[in-house]
């Protein structure tokens, strides 16, 4: 399953999406969560900025920093996402 958020304009250094996403996960031990950031360069085009993938079972409830990596897995420090994880 893939969900996308609307592009944020005029907030190049610290965009804020403030969005909620809900998933039904039937087998959490097989689930991977991938964060992928893209820069919208045109109406129908975008450039890859960074990504991070982790097993769902490693997510803890609460706020956390998600570090971003390049396509080949190299750290893009200090690039990161600040997310709130909550599940029941």
Short mmCIF file of C-alpha atoms in Angstrom, two decimals:
data_model
loop_
_atom_site.label_atom_id
_atom_site.label_comp_id
_atom_site.label_asym_id
_atom_site.label_seq_id
_atom_site.Cartn_x
_atom_site.Cartn_y
_atom_site.Cartn_z
CA UNK A 1 0.00 0.00 0.00
CA UNK A 2 1.27 3.46 -0.82
CA UNK A 3 -0.01 6.78 0.50
CA UNK A 4 1.19 10.20 -0.60
CA UNK A 5 0.86 13.66 0.87
CA UNK A 6 0.26 16.90 -0.98
CA UNK A 7 3.27 19.00 -1.89
CA UNK A 8 4.21 21.83 0.48
CA UNK A 9 5.11 25.13 -1.18
CA UNK A 10 7.34 27.90 0.16
CA UNK A 11 8.72 25.93 3.12
CA UNK A 12 11.98 24.62 1.70
CA UNK A 13 13.88 24.13 4.95
CA UNK A 14 11.18 22.91 7.32
CA UNK A 15 7.95 21.78 5.64
CA UNK A 16 5.14 20.53 7.88
CA UNK A 17 2.51 18.10 6.58
CA UNK A 18 0.41 17.56 9.74
CA UNK A 19 -1.36 14.57 8.18
CA UNK A 20 -2.75 11.34 9.61
CA UNK A 21 -2.41 7.97 7.90
CA UNK A 22 -4.23 4.83 8.93
CA UNK A 23 -3.27 1.31 7.89
CA UNK A 24 -4.66 -2.12 8.68
CA UNK A 25 -1.66 -4.38 9.22
CA UNK A 26 -2.44 -8.08 9.36
CA UNK A 27 1.10 -9.47 9.74
CA UNK A 28 3.24 -6.83 11.50
CA UNK A 29 6.29 -9.10 11.59
CA UNK A 30 6.43 -8.97 7.76
CA UNK A 31 5.56 -5.28 7.37
CA UNK A 32 8.10 -2.62 6.33
CA UNK A 33 7.43 1.11 6.64
CA UNK A 34 9.17 3.30 4.05
CA UNK A 35 9.47 7.06 4.28
CA UNK A 36 10.36 8.62 0.93
CA UNK A 37 10.81 12.37 0.41
CA UNK A 38 10.56 13.86 -3.06
CA UNK A 39 10.89 17.47 -4.25
CA UNK A 40 8.13 18.42 -6.66
CA UNK A 41 9.90 20.11 -9.57
CA UNK A 42 6.92 20.46 -11.89
CA UNK A 43 3.28 19.60 -12.22
CA UNK A 44 4.00 15.97 -13.08
CA UNK A 45 7.64 15.56 -12.09
CA UNK A 46 9.57 15.21 -8.86
CA UNK A 47 13.14 14.50 -7.72
CA UNK A 48 14.18 11.99 -5.08
CA UNK A 49 15.49 13.65 -1.88
CA UNK A 50 15.84 10.85 0.66
CA UNK A 51 14.37 7.68 2.12
CA UNK A 52 14.32 5.41 5.14
CA UNK A 53 12.82 1.94 5.54
CA UNK A 54 12.38 0.06 8.79
CA UNK A 55 10.45 -2.95 10.09
CA UNK A 56 7.09 -2.08 11.61
CA UNK A 57 7.95 -4.09 14.73
CA UNK A 58 10.87 -1.74 15.47
CA UNK A 59 8.58 1.32 15.68
CA UNK A 60 7.83 2.51 19.19
CA UNK A 61 4.84 4.69 20.07
CA UNK A 62 5.57 8.39 20.38
CA UNK A 63 7.63 11.04 18.62
CA UNK A 64 10.82 10.03 16.85
CA UNK A 65 13.38 11.30 14.35
CA UNK A 66 13.58 9.30 11.12
CA UNK A 67 16.99 9.81 9.46
CA UNK A 68 17.00 10.13 5.67
CA UNK A 69 19.37 8.18 3.45
CA UNK A 70 20.34 8.39 -0.22
CA UNK A 71 19.24 5.79 -2.77
CA UNK A 72 22.31 3.68 -1.97
CA UNK A 73 21.78 3.87 1.80
CA UNK A 74 24.34 6.55 2.69
CA UNK A 75 23.33 8.90 5.50
CA UNK A 76 22.12 12.37 4.51
CA UNK A 77 22.73 13.69 8.03
CA UNK A 78 21.31 16.09 9.24
CA UNK A 79 18.30 15.48 6.94
CA UNK A 80 15.50 13.78 8.88
CA UNK A 81 11.76 13.63 9.50
CA UNK A 82 10.11 14.20 12.88
CA UNK A 83 7.10 11.87 13.12
CA UNK A 84 4.52 10.77 15.65
CA UNK A 85 3.93 7.01 15.66
CA UNK A 86 0.77 5.65 17.25
CA UNK A 87 -0.89 2.30 16.86
CA UNK A 88 -3.38 0.09 18.64
#
